[in-house]
mmCIF file with all atom_site columns, N, CA and C and ligand atoms in Angstrom:
data_model
loop_
_atom_site.group_PDB
_atom_site.id
_atom_site.type_symbol
_atom_site.label_atom_id
_atom_site.label_alt_id
_atom_site.label_comp_id
_atom_site.label_asym_id
_atom_site.label_entity_id
_atom_site.label_seq_id
_atom_site.pdbx_PDB_ins_code
_atom_site.Cartn_x
_atom_site.Cartn_y
_atom_site.Cartn_z
_atom_site.occupancy
_atom_site.B_iso_or_equiv
_atom_site.pdbx_formal_charge
_atom_site.auth_seq_id
_atom_site.auth_comp_id
_atom_site.auth_asym_id
_atom_site.auth_atom_id
_atom_site.pdbx_PDB_model_num
ATOM   1   N  N   . MET A 1 1  ? 7.270  -17.053 4.551   1.00 0.00 ? 161 MET A N   1
ATOM   2   C  CA  . MET A 1 1  ? 7.799  -15.859 3.799   1.00 0.00 ? 161 MET A CA  1
ATOM   3   C  C   . MET A 1 1  ? 7.538  -14.715 4.634   1.00 0.00 ? 161 MET A C   1
ATOM   4   N  N   . SER A 1 2  ? 8.632  -13.878 4.631   1.00 0.00 ? 162 SER A N   1
ATOM   5   C  CA  . SER A 1 2  ? 8.558  -12.673 5.445   1.00 0.00 ? 162 SER A CA  1
ATOM   6   C  C   . SER A 1 2  ? 7.668  -11.686 4.813   1.00 0.00 ? 162 SER A C   1
ATOM   7   N  N   . LYS A 1 3  ? 6.956  -10.941 5.649   1.00 0.00 ? 163 LYS A N   1
ATOM   8   C  CA  . LYS A 1 3  ? 6.057  -9.858  5.092   1.00 0.00 ? 163 LYS A CA  1
ATOM   9   C  C   . LYS A 1 3  ? 6.752  -8.601  4.807   1.00 0.00 ? 163 LYS A C   1
ATOM   10  N  N   . LEU A 1 4  ? 7.975  -8.396  5.450   1.00 0.00 ? 164 LEU A N   1
ATOM   11  C  CA  . LEU A 1 4  ? 8.717  -7.170  5.174   1.00 0.00 ? 164 LEU A CA  1
ATOM   12  C  C   . LEU A 1 4  ? 9.711  -7.398  4.031   1.00 0.00 ? 164 LEU A C   1
ATOM   13  N  N   . LEU A 1 5  ? 9.463  -6.761  2.891   1.00 0.00 ? 165 LEU A N   1
ATOM   14  C  CA  . LEU A 1 5  ? 10.404 -6.986  1.765   1.00 0.00 ? 165 LEU A CA  1
ATOM   15  C  C   . LEU A 1 5  ? 11.222 -5.760  1.555   1.00 0.00 ? 165 LEU A C   1
ATOM   16  N  N   . VAL A 1 6  ? 12.431 -5.942  0.910   1.00 0.00 ? 166 VAL A N   1
ATOM   17  C  CA  . VAL A 1 6  ? 13.293 -4.910  0.630   1.00 0.00 ? 166 VAL A CA  1
ATOM   18  C  C   . VAL A 1 6  ? 12.938 -4.328  -0.703  1.00 0.00 ? 166 VAL A C   1
ATOM   19  N  N   . THR A 1 7  ? 12.548 -3.069  -0.779  1.00 0.00 ? 167 THR A N   1
ATOM   20  C  CA  . THR A 1 7  ? 12.025 -2.491  -1.974  1.00 0.00 ? 167 THR A CA  1
ATOM   21  C  C   . THR A 1 7  ? 12.572 -1.116  -2.297  1.00 0.00 ? 167 THR A C   1
ATOM   22  N  N   . HIS A 1 8  ? 13.470 -0.630  -1.521  1.00 0.00 ? 168 HIS A N   1
ATOM   23  C  CA  . HIS A 1 8  ? 13.971 0.786   -1.725  1.00 0.00 ? 168 HIS A CA  1
ATOM   24  C  C   . HIS A 1 8  ? 15.494 0.925   -1.373  1.00 0.00 ? 168 HIS A C   1
ATOM   25  N  N   . CYS A 1 9  ? 16.101 1.920   -2.030  1.00 0.00 ? 169 CYS A N   1
ATOM   26  C  CA  . CYS A 1 9  ? 17.286 2.426   -1.483  1.00 0.00 ? 169 CYS A CA  1
ATOM   27  C  C   . CYS A 1 9  ? 16.879 3.418   -0.428  1.00 0.00 ? 169 CYS A C   1
ATOM   28  N  N   . ILE A 1 10 ? 17.030 3.139   0.763   1.00 0.00 ? 170 ILE A N   1
ATOM   29  C  CA  . ILE A 1 10 ? 16.577 4.007   1.821   1.00 0.00 ? 170 ILE A CA  1
ATOM   30  C  C   . ILE A 1 10 ? 17.361 5.313   1.794   1.00 0.00 ? 170 ILE A C   1
ATOM   31  N  N   . CYS A 1 11 ? 18.714 5.263   1.737   1.00 0.00 ? 171 CYS A N   1
ATOM   32  C  CA  . CYS A 1 11 ? 19.437 6.463   1.751   1.00 0.00 ? 171 CYS A CA  1
ATOM   33  C  C   . CYS A 1 11 ? 19.078 7.475   0.614   1.00 0.00 ? 171 CYS A C   1
ATOM   34  N  N   . HIS A 1 12 ? 18.679 7.078   -0.520  1.00 0.00 ? 172 HIS A N   1
ATOM   35  C  CA  . HIS A 1 12 ? 18.350 8.001   -1.595  1.00 0.00 ? 172 HIS A CA  1
ATOM   36  C  C   . HIS A 1 12 ? 16.802 8.155   -1.633  1.00 0.00 ? 172 HIS A C   1
ATOM   37  N  N   . ALA A 1 13 ? 16.122 7.390   -0.834  1.00 0.00 ? 173 ALA A N   1
ATOM   38  C  CA  . ALA A 1 13 ? 14.628 7.581   -0.766  1.00 0.00 ? 173 ALA A CA  1
ATOM   39  C  C   . ALA A 1 13 ? 14.030 7.274   -2.149  1.00 0.00 ? 173 ALA A C   1
ATOM   40  N  N   . VAL A 1 14 ? 14.537 6.237   -2.856  1.00 0.00 ? 174 VAL A N   1
ATOM   41  C  CA  . VAL A 1 14 ? 13.947 5.876   -4.060  1.00 0.00 ? 174 VAL A CA  1
ATOM   42  C  C   . VAL A 1 14 ? 13.655 4.383   -4.153  1.00 0.00 ? 174 VAL A C   1
ATOM   43  N  N   . SER A 1 15 ? 12.546 4.047   -4.730  1.00 0.00 ? 175 SER A N   1
ATOM   44  C  CA  . SER A 1 15 ? 12.152 2.696   -4.738  1.00 0.00 ? 175 SER A CA  1
ATOM   45  C  C   . SER A 1 15 ? 12.886 1.856   -5.871  1.00 0.00 ? 175 SER A C   1
ATOM   46  N  N   . PHE A 1 16 ? 12.924 0.523   -5.754  1.00 0.00 ? 176 PHE A N   1
ATOM   47  C  CA  . PHE A 1 16 ? 13.540 -0.286  -6.774  1.00 0.00 ? 176 PHE A CA  1
ATOM   48  C  C   . PHE A 1 16 ? 12.737 -0.160  -8.079  1.00 0.00 ? 176 PHE A C   1
ATOM   49  N  N   . GLU A 1 17 ? 11.457 0.014   -8.014  1.00 0.00 ? 177 GLU A N   1
ATOM   50  C  CA  . GLU A 1 17 ? 10.578 0.258   -9.200  1.00 0.00 ? 177 GLU A CA  1
ATOM   51  C  C   . GLU A 1 17 ? 11.084 1.479   -9.971  1.00 0.00 ? 177 GLU A C   1
ATOM   52  N  N   . GLU A 1 18 ? 11.328 2.605   -9.167  1.00 0.00 ? 178 GLU A N   1
ATOM   53  C  CA  . GLU A 1 18 ? 11.807 3.863   -9.798  1.00 0.00 ? 178 GLU A CA  1
ATOM   54  C  C   . GLU A 1 18 ? 13.184 3.598   -10.420 1.00 0.00 ? 178 GLU A C   1
ATOM   55  N  N   . ILE A 1 19 ? 14.049 2.879   -9.643  1.00 0.00 ? 179 ILE A N   1
ATOM   56  C  CA  . ILE A 1 19 ? 15.368 2.678   -10.163 1.00 0.00 ? 179 ILE A CA  1
ATOM   57  C  C   . ILE A 1 19 ? 15.333 1.858   -11.453 1.00 0.00 ? 179 ILE A C   1
ATOM   58  N  N   . GLN A 1 20 ? 14.489 0.864   -11.450 1.00 0.00 ? 180 GLN A N   1
ATOM   59  C  CA  . GLN A 1 20 ? 14.270 -0.018  -12.653 1.00 0.00 ? 180 GLN A CA  1
ATOM   60  C  C   . GLN A 1 20 ? 13.972 0.888   -13.842 1.00 0.00 ? 180 GLN A C   1
ATOM   61  N  N   . SER A 1 21 ? 12.903 1.712   -13.611 1.00 0.00 ? 181 SER A N   1
ATOM   62  C  CA  . SER A 1 21 ? 12.432 2.574   -14.657 1.00 0.00 ? 181 SER A CA  1
ATOM   63  C  C   . SER A 1 21 ? 13.589 3.518   -15.168 1.00 0.00 ? 181 SER A C   1
ATOM   64  N  N   . ILE A 1 22 ? 14.257 4.058   -14.263 1.00 0.00 ? 182 ILE A N   1
ATOM   65  C  CA  . ILE A 1 22 ? 15.454 4.985   -14.682 1.00 0.00 ? 182 ILE A CA  1
ATOM   66  C  C   . ILE A 1 22 ? 16.471 4.206   -15.426 1.00 0.00 ? 182 ILE A C   1
ATOM   67  N  N   . SER A 1 23 ? 16.723 2.937   -14.984 1.00 0.00 ? 183 SER A N   1
ATOM   68  C  CA  . SER A 1 23 ? 17.783 2.114   -15.699 1.00 0.00 ? 183 SER A CA  1
ATOM   69  C  C   . SER A 1 23 ? 17.303 1.765   -17.082 1.00 0.00 ? 183 SER A C   1
ATOM   70  N  N   . GLU A 1 24 ? 15.969 1.502   -17.270 1.00 0.00 ? 184 GLU A N   1
ATOM   71  C  CA  . GLU A 1 24 ? 15.478 1.110   -18.544 1.00 0.00 ? 184 GLU A CA  1
ATOM   72  C  C   . GLU A 1 24 ? 15.522 2.371   -19.517 1.00 0.00 ? 184 GLU A C   1
ATOM   73  N  N   . SER A 1 25 ? 15.202 3.518   -18.935 1.00 0.00 ? 185 SER A N   1
ATOM   74  C  CA  . SER A 1 25 ? 15.128 4.816   -19.767 1.00 0.00 ? 185 SER A CA  1
ATOM   75  C  C   . SER A 1 25 ? 16.580 5.235   -20.159 1.00 0.00 ? 185 SER A C   1
ATOM   76  N  N   . ALA A 1 26 ? 17.527 5.007   -19.263 1.00 0.00 ? 186 ALA A N   1
ATOM   77  C  CA  . ALA A 1 26 ? 18.906 5.450   -19.632 1.00 0.00 ? 186 ALA A CA  1
ATOM   78  C  C   . ALA A 1 26 ? 19.722 4.332   -20.123 1.00 0.00 ? 186 ALA A C   1
ATOM   79  N  N   . GLY A 1 27 ? 19.221 3.093   -20.142 1.00 0.00 ? 187 GLY A N   1
ATOM   80  C  CA  . GLY A 1 27 ? 20.050 2.006   -20.650 1.00 0.00 ? 187 GLY A CA  1
ATOM   81  C  C   . GLY A 1 27 ? 21.147 1.518   -19.727 1.00 0.00 ? 187 GLY A C   1
ATOM   82  N  N   . PHE A 1 28 ? 20.950 1.793   -18.334 1.00 0.00 ? 188 PHE A N   1
ATOM   83  C  CA  . PHE A 1 28 ? 21.948 1.378   -17.443 1.00 0.00 ? 188 PHE A CA  1
ATOM   84  C  C   . PHE A 1 28 ? 21.777 -0.104  -17.138 1.00 0.00 ? 188 PHE A C   1
ATOM   85  N  N   . LYS A 1 29 ? 23.032 -0.815  -17.126 1.00 0.00 ? 189 LYS A N   1
ATOM   86  C  CA  . LYS A 1 29 ? 23.052 -2.231  -16.902 1.00 0.00 ? 189 LYS A CA  1
ATOM   87  C  C   . LYS A 1 29 ? 23.806 -2.624  -15.654 1.00 0.00 ? 189 LYS A C   1
ATOM   88  N  N   . SER A 1 30 ? 24.267 -1.632  -14.881 1.00 0.00 ? 190 SER A N   1
ATOM   89  C  CA  . SER A 1 30 ? 25.037 -1.927  -13.673 1.00 0.00 ? 190 SER A CA  1
ATOM   90  C  C   . SER A 1 30 ? 24.667 -0.963  -12.553 1.00 0.00 ? 190 SER A C   1
ATOM   91  N  N   . VAL A 1 31 ? 25.022 -1.432  -11.347 1.00 0.00 ? 191 VAL A N   1
ATOM   92  C  CA  . VAL A 1 31 ? 24.876 -0.492  -10.210 1.00 0.00 ? 191 VAL A CA  1
ATOM   93  C  C   . VAL A 1 31 ? 25.881 0.684   -10.269 1.00 0.00 ? 191 VAL A C   1
ATOM   94  N  N   . GLU A 1 32 ? 27.037 0.403   -10.884 1.00 0.00 ? 192 GLU A N   1
ATOM   95  C  CA  . GLU A 1 32 ? 28.038 1.479   -10.982 1.00 0.00 ? 192 GLU A CA  1
ATOM   96  C  C   . GLU A 1 32 ? 27.517 2.620   -11.890 1.00 0.00 ? 192 GLU A C   1
ATOM   97  N  N   . GLU A 1 33 ? 26.805 2.303   -12.928 1.00 0.00 ? 193 GLU A N   1
ATOM   98  C  CA  . GLU A 1 33 ? 26.228 3.401   -13.760 1.00 0.00 ? 193 GLU A CA  1
ATOM   99  C  C   . GLU A 1 33 ? 25.219 4.170   -12.863 1.00 0.00 ? 193 GLU A C   1
ATOM   100 N  N   . LEU A 1 34 ? 24.381 3.538   -12.148 1.00 0.00 ? 194 LEU A N   1
ATOM   101 C  CA  . LEU A 1 34 ? 23.431 4.216   -11.316 1.00 0.00 ? 194 LEU A CA  1
ATOM   102 C  C   . LEU A 1 34 ? 24.112 5.074   -10.291 1.00 0.00 ? 194 LEU A C   1
ATOM   103 N  N   . GLN A 1 35 ? 25.206 4.517   -9.693  1.00 0.00 ? 195 GLN A N   1
ATOM   104 C  CA  . GLN A 1 35 ? 25.974 5.321   -8.692  1.00 0.00 ? 195 GLN A CA  1
ATOM   105 C  C   . GLN A 1 35 ? 26.559 6.485   -9.310  1.00 0.00 ? 195 GLN A C   1
ATOM   106 N  N   . ALA A 1 36 ? 27.095 6.388   -10.498 1.00 0.00 ? 196 ALA A N   1
ATOM   107 C  CA  . ALA A 1 36 ? 27.770 7.506   -11.193 1.00 0.00 ? 196 ALA A CA  1
ATOM   108 C  C   . ALA A 1 36 ? 26.812 8.687   -11.408 1.00 0.00 ? 196 ALA A C   1
ATOM   109 N  N   . GLU A 1 37 ? 25.485 8.363   -11.556 1.00 0.00 ? 197 GLU A N   1
ATOM   110 C  CA  . GLU A 1 37 ? 24.509 9.340   -11.747 1.00 0.00 ? 197 GLU A CA  1
ATOM   111 C  C   . GLU A 1 37 ? 23.824 9.739   -10.467 1.00 0.00 ? 197 GLU A C   1
ATOM   112 N  N   . ASP A 1 38 ? 24.332 9.210   -9.323  1.00 0.00 ? 198 ASP A N   1
ATOM   113 C  CA  . ASP A 1 38 ? 23.779 9.404   -7.993  1.00 0.00 ? 198 ASP A CA  1
ATOM   114 C  C   . ASP A 1 38 ? 22.317 9.077   -7.884  1.00 0.00 ? 198 ASP A C   1
ATOM   115 N  N   . VAL A 1 39 ? 21.891 8.021   -8.547  1.00 0.00 ? 199 VAL A N   1
ATOM   116 C  CA  . VAL A 1 39 ? 20.513 7.533   -8.415  1.00 0.00 ? 199 VAL A CA  1
ATOM   117 C  C   . VAL A 1 39 ? 20.296 6.749   -7.165  1.00 0.00 ? 199 VAL A C   1
ATOM   118 N  N   . CYS A 1 40 ? 21.297 5.920   -6.746  1.00 0.00 ? 200 CYS A N   1
ATOM   119 C  CA  . CYS A 1 40 ? 21.140 5.041   -5.643  1.00 0.00 ? 200 CYS A CA  1
ATOM   120 C  C   . CYS A 1 40 ? 22.504 4.515   -5.231  1.00 0.00 ? 200 CYS A C   1
ATOM   121 N  N   . SER A 1 41 ? 22.582 3.848   -4.059  1.00 0.00 ? 201 SER A N   1
ATOM   122 C  CA  . SER A 1 41 ? 23.767 2.944   -3.659  1.00 0.00 ? 201 SER A CA  1
ATOM   123 C  C   . SER A 1 41 ? 25.065 3.756   -3.513  1.00 0.00 ? 201 SER A C   1
ATOM   124 N  N   . THR A 1 42 ? 25.018 5.000   -3.096  1.00 0.00 ? 202 THR A N   1
ATOM   125 C  CA  . THR A 1 42 ? 26.335 5.813   -2.906  1.00 0.00 ? 202 THR A CA  1
ATOM   126 C  C   . THR A 1 42 ? 26.557 6.038   -1.413  1.00 0.00 ? 202 THR A C   1
ATOM   127 N  N   . ASN A 1 43 ? 25.638 5.590   -0.554  1.00 0.00 ? 203 ASN A N   1
ATOM   128 C  CA  . ASN A 1 43 ? 25.832 5.852   0.973   1.00 0.00 ? 203 ASN A CA  1
ATOM   129 C  C   . ASN A 1 43 ? 26.198 4.551   1.595   1.00 0.00 ? 203 ASN A C   1
ATOM   130 N  N   . CYS A 1 44 ? 25.250 3.994   2.208   1.00 0.00 ? 204 CYS A N   1
ATOM   131 C  CA  . CYS A 1 44 ? 25.551 2.690   3.037   1.00 0.00 ? 204 CYS A CA  1
ATOM   132 C  C   . CYS A 1 44 ? 25.781 1.476   2.196   1.00 0.00 ? 204 CYS A C   1
ATOM   133 N  N   . LYS A 1 45 ? 25.212 1.551   0.920   1.00 0.00 ? 205 LYS A N   1
ATOM   134 C  CA  . LYS A 1 45 ? 25.337 0.507   0.020   1.00 0.00 ? 205 LYS A CA  1
ATOM   135 C  C   . LYS A 1 45 ? 24.705 -0.841  0.403   1.00 0.00 ? 205 LYS A C   1
ATOM   136 N  N   . MET A 1 46 ? 23.863 -0.834  1.483   1.00 0.00 ? 206 MET A N   1
ATOM   137 C  CA  . MET A 1 46 ? 23.106 -1.998  1.810   1.00 0.00 ? 206 MET A CA  1
ATOM   138 C  C   . MET A 1 46 ? 22.153 -2.476  0.683   1.00 0.00 ? 206 MET A C   1
ATOM   139 N  N   . CYS A 1 47 ? 21.777 -1.564  -0.140  1.00 0.00 ? 207 CYS A N   1
ATOM   140 C  CA  . CYS A 1 47 ? 20.865 -1.915  -1.185  1.00 0.00 ? 207 CYS A CA  1
ATOM   141 C  C   . CYS A 1 47 ? 21.490 -2.523  -2.417  1.00 0.00 ? 207 CYS A C   1
ATOM   142 N  N   . LYS A 1 48 ? 22.846 -2.367  -2.587  1.00 0.00 ? 208 LYS A N   1
ATOM   143 C  CA  . LYS A 1 48 ? 23.557 -2.734  -3.747  1.00 0.00 ? 208 LYS A CA  1
ATOM   144 C  C   . LYS A 1 48 ? 23.251 -4.213  -4.200  1.00 0.00 ? 208 LYS A C   1
ATOM   145 N  N   . PRO A 1 49 ? 23.394 -5.152  -3.299  1.00 0.00 ? 209 PRO A N   1
ATOM   146 C  CA  . PRO A 1 49 ? 23.158 -6.557  -3.838  1.00 0.00 ? 209 PRO A CA  1
ATOM   147 C  C   . PRO A 1 49 ? 21.698 -6.741  -4.303  1.00 0.00 ? 209 PRO A C   1
ATOM   148 N  N   . TYR A 1 50 ? 20.763 -5.976  -3.730  1.00 0.00 ? 210 TYR A N   1
ATOM   149 C  CA  . TYR A 1 50 ? 19.273 -6.125  -4.139  1.00 0.00 ? 210 TYR A CA  1
ATOM   150 C  C   . TYR A 1 50 ? 19.132 -5.476  -5.528  1.00 0.00 ? 210 TYR A C   1
ATOM   151 N  N   . ILE A 1 51 ? 19.860 -4.304  -5.712  1.00 0.00 ? 211 ILE A N   1
ATOM   152 C  CA  . ILE A 1 51 ? 19.730 -3.660  -7.044  1.00 0.00 ? 211 ILE A CA  1
ATOM   153 C  C   . ILE A 1 51 ? 20.394 -4.497  -8.171  1.00 0.00 ? 211 ILE A C   1
ATOM   154 N  N   . GLU A 1 52 ? 21.503 -5.207  -7.819  1.00 0.00 ? 212 GLU A N   1
ATOM   155 C  CA  . GLU A 1 52 ? 22.125 -6.089  -8.749  1.00 0.00 ? 212 GLU A CA  1
ATOM   156 C  C   . GLU A 1 52 ? 21.106 -7.256  -9.112  1.00 0.00 ? 212 GLU A C   1
ATOM   157 N  N   . MET A 1 53 ? 20.495 -7.699  -8.154  1.00 0.00 ? 213 MET A N   1
ATOM   158 C  CA  . MET A 1 53 ? 19.450 -8.759  -8.460  1.00 0.00 ? 213 MET A CA  1
ATOM   159 C  C   . MET A 1 53 ? 18.323 -8.159  -9.270  1.00 0.00 ? 213 MET A C   1
ATOM   160 N  N   . MET A 1 54 ? 17.899 -6.909  -8.974  1.00 0.00 ? 214 MET A N   1
ATOM   161 C  CA  . MET A 1 54 ? 16.831 -6.295  -9.809  1.00 0.00 ? 214 MET A CA  1
ATOM   162 C  C   . MET A 1 54 ? 17.250 -6.183  -11.230 1.00 0.00 ? 214 MET A C   1
ATOM   163 N  N   . LEU A 1 55 ? 18.473 -5.689  -11.465 1.00 0.00 ? 215 LEU A N   1
ATOM   164 C  CA  . LEU A 1 55 ? 18.976 -5.515  -12.774 1.00 0.00 ? 215 LEU A CA  1
ATOM   165 C  C   . LEU A 1 55 ? 19.023 -6.890  -13.551 1.00 0.00 ? 215 LEU A C   1
ATOM   166 N  N   . GLU A 1 56 ? 19.321 -7.998  -12.817 1.00 0.00 ? 216 GLU A N   1
ATOM   167 C  CA  . GLU A 1 56 ? 19.459 -9.259  -13.384 1.00 0.00 ? 216 GLU A CA  1
ATOM   168 C  C   . GLU A 1 56 ? 18.118 -9.908  -13.641 1.00 0.00 ? 216 GLU A C   1
ATOM   169 N  N   . THR A 1 57 ? 17.197 -9.738  -12.731 1.00 0.00 ? 217 THR A N   1
ATOM   170 C  CA  . THR A 1 57 ? 15.881 -10.503 -12.807 1.00 0.00 ? 217 THR A CA  1
ATOM   171 C  C   . THR A 1 57 ? 14.697 -9.677  -13.186 1.00 0.00 ? 217 THR A C   1
ATOM   172 N  N   . GLY A 1 58 ? 14.740 -8.383  -12.966 1.00 0.00 ? 218 GLY A N   1
ATOM   173 C  CA  . GLY A 1 58 ? 13.587 -7.566  -13.285 1.00 0.00 ? 218 GLY A CA  1
ATOM   174 C  C   . GLY A 1 58 ? 12.655 -7.398  -12.041 1.00 0.00 ? 218 GLY A C   1
ATOM   175 N  N   . ARG A 1 59 ? 12.968 -8.117  -10.968 1.00 0.00 ? 219 ARG A N   1
ATOM   176 C  CA  . ARG A 1 59 ? 12.135 -8.058  -9.850  1.00 0.00 ? 219 ARG A CA  1
ATOM   177 C  C   . ARG A 1 59 ? 12.481 -6.796  -9.027  1.00 0.00 ? 219 ARG A C   1
ATOM   178 N  N   . THR A 1 60 ? 11.443 -6.369  -8.273  1.00 0.00 ? 220 THR A N   1
ATOM   179 C  CA  . THR A 1 60 ? 11.664 -5.091  -7.501  1.00 0.00 ? 220 THR A CA  1
ATOM   180 C  C   . THR A 1 60 ? 11.398 -5.248  -5.994  1.00 0.00 ? 220 THR A C   1
ATOM   181 N  N   . ALA A 1 61 ? 11.156 -6.462  -5.515  1.00 0.00 ? 221 ALA A N   1
ATOM   182 C  CA  . ALA A 1 61 ? 10.915 -6.671  -4.137  1.00 0.00 ? 221 ALA A CA  1
ATOM   183 C  C   . ALA A 1 61 ? 11.615 -8.002  -3.729  1.00 0.00 ? 221 ALA A C   1
ATOM   184 N  N   . PHE A 1 62 ? 12.320 -7.920  -2.612  1.00 0.00 ? 222 PHE A N   1
ATOM   185 C  CA  . PHE A 1 62 ? 13.195 -9.078  -2.134  1.00 0.00 ? 222 PHE A CA  1
ATOM   186 C  C   . PHE A 1 62 ? 13.029 -9.394  -0.660  1.00 0.00 ? 222 PHE A C   1
ATOM   187 N  N   . GLU A 1 63 ? 13.198 -10.711 -0.380  1.00 0.00 ? 223 GLU A N   1
ATOM   188 C  CA  . GLU A 1 63 ? 13.262 -11.022 1.066   1.00 0.00 ? 223 GLU A CA  1
ATOM   189 C  C   . GLU A 1 63 ? 14.573 -10.511 1.601   1.00 0.00 ? 223 GLU A C   1
ATOM   190 N  N   . PRO A 1 64 ? 14.521 -10.056 2.878   1.00 0.00 ? 224 PRO A N   1
ATOM   191 C  CA  . PRO A 1 64 ? 15.824 -9.503  3.483   1.00 0.00 ? 224 PRO A CA  1
ATOM   192 C  C   . PRO A 1 64 ? 16.830 -10.639 3.386   1.00 0.00 ? 224 PRO A C   1
ATOM   193 N  N   . GLY A 1 65 ? 18.054 -10.329 2.865   1.00 0.00 ? 225 GLY A N   1
ATOM   194 C  CA  . GLY A 1 65 ? 19.146 -11.294 2.836   1.00 0.00 ? 225 GLY A CA  1
ATOM   195 C  C   . GLY A 1 65 ? 18.984 -12.322 1.756   1.00 0.00 ? 225 GLY A C   1
ATOM   196 N  N   . GLU A 1 66 ? 18.043 -12.078 0.809   1.00 0.00 ? 226 GLU A N   1
ATOM   197 C  CA  . GLU A 1 66 ? 17.800 -13.096 -0.278  1.00 0.00 ? 226 GLU A CA  1
ATOM   198 C  C   . GLU A 1 66 ? 18.985 -13.351 -1.128  1.00 0.00 ? 226 GLU A C   1
ATOM   199 N  N   . TYR A 1 67 ? 19.751 -12.201 -1.429  1.00 0.00 ? 227 TYR A N   1
ATOM   200 C  CA  . TYR A 1 67 ? 20.955 -12.439 -2.194  1.00 0.00 ? 227 TYR A CA  1
ATOM   201 C  C   . TYR A 1 67 ? 22.037 -13.415 -1.672  1.00 0.00 ? 227 TYR A C   1
ATOM   202 N  N   . LEU A 1 68 ? 21.925 -13.644 -0.445  1.00 0.00 ? 228 LEU A N   1
ATOM   203 C  CA  . LEU A 1 68 ? 22.797 -14.552 0.221   1.00 0.00 ? 228 LEU A CA  1
ATOM   204 C  C   . LEU A 1 68 ? 22.466 -15.977 -0.096  1.00 0.00 ? 228 LEU A C   1
ATOM   205 N  N   . LYS A 1 69 ? 21.250 -16.183 -0.447  1.00 0.00 ? 229 LYS A N   1
ATOM   206 C  CA  . LYS A 1 69 ? 20.747 -17.594 -0.714  1.00 0.00 ? 229 LYS A CA  1
ATOM   207 C  C   . LYS A 1 69 ? 20.944 -18.044 -2.055  1.00 0.00 ? 229 LYS A C   1
ATOM   208 N  N   . VAL A 1 70 ? 21.168 -17.117 -3.057  1.00 0.00 ? 230 VAL A N   1
ATOM   209 C  CA  . VAL A 1 70 ? 21.291 -17.473 -4.401  1.00 0.00 ? 230 VAL A CA  1
ATOM   210 C  C   . VAL A 1 70 ? 22.455 -18.480 -4.653  1.00 0.00 ? 230 VAL A C   1
ATOM   211 N  N   . GLY A 1 71 ? 22.183 -19.517 -5.192  1.00 0.00 ? 231 GLY A N   1
ATOM   212 C  CA  . GLY A 1 71 ? 23.136 -20.469 -5.493  1.00 0.00 ? 231 GLY A CA  1
ATOM   213 C  C   . GLY A 1 71 ? 23.410 -21.475 -4.380  1.00 0.00 ? 231 GLY A C   1
ATOM   214 N  N   . SER A 1 72 ? 22.741 -21.315 -3.189  1.00 0.00 ? 232 SER A N   1
ATOM   215 C  CA  . SER A 1 72 ? 22.979 -22.098 -1.997  1.00 0.00 ? 232 SER A CA  1
ATOM   216 C  C   . SER A 1 72 ? 21.976 -23.184 -1.786  1.00 0.00 ? 232 SER A C   1
ATOM   217 N  N   . GLU A 1 73 ? 20.930 -23.212 -2.725  1.00 0.00 ? 233 GLU A N   1
ATOM   218 C  CA  . GLU A 1 73 ? 19.878 -24.220 -2.510  1.00 0.00 ? 233 GLU A CA  1
ATOM   219 C  C   . GLU A 1 73 ? 20.078 -25.378 -3.533  1.00 0.00 ? 233 GLU A C   1
HETATM 220 S  S1  . FES B 2 .  ? 20.129 1.982   1.206   1.00 0.00 ? 473 FES B S1  1
HETATM 221 FE FE1 . FES B 2 .  ? 21.029 2.428   -0.725  1.00 0.00 ? 473 FES B FE1 1
HETATM 222 S  S2  . FES B 2 .  ? 22.778 3.552   -0.268  1.00 0.00 ? 473 FES B S2  1
HETATM 223 FE FE2 . FES B 2 .  ? 21.929 3.097   1.647   1.00 0.00 ? 473 FES B FE2 1
#
């Protein structure tokens, strides 16, 4: 298991925990809603698949590239 986990939208300097809290408070269910409010994922979008997983699973830390493995095991 990698010790370096993906836990932030780097471009917006916001953690997935913070994004999750904002999503719960605002009732956001999609990355598009978060993007519309300029919370995250509007620049390089490297975080987008992780935030999609966060919204789906409630987790806030991911192995790098973890979203690529879903459904392949
Ligand atoms: S890391 Fe989230 S937009 Fe770049």
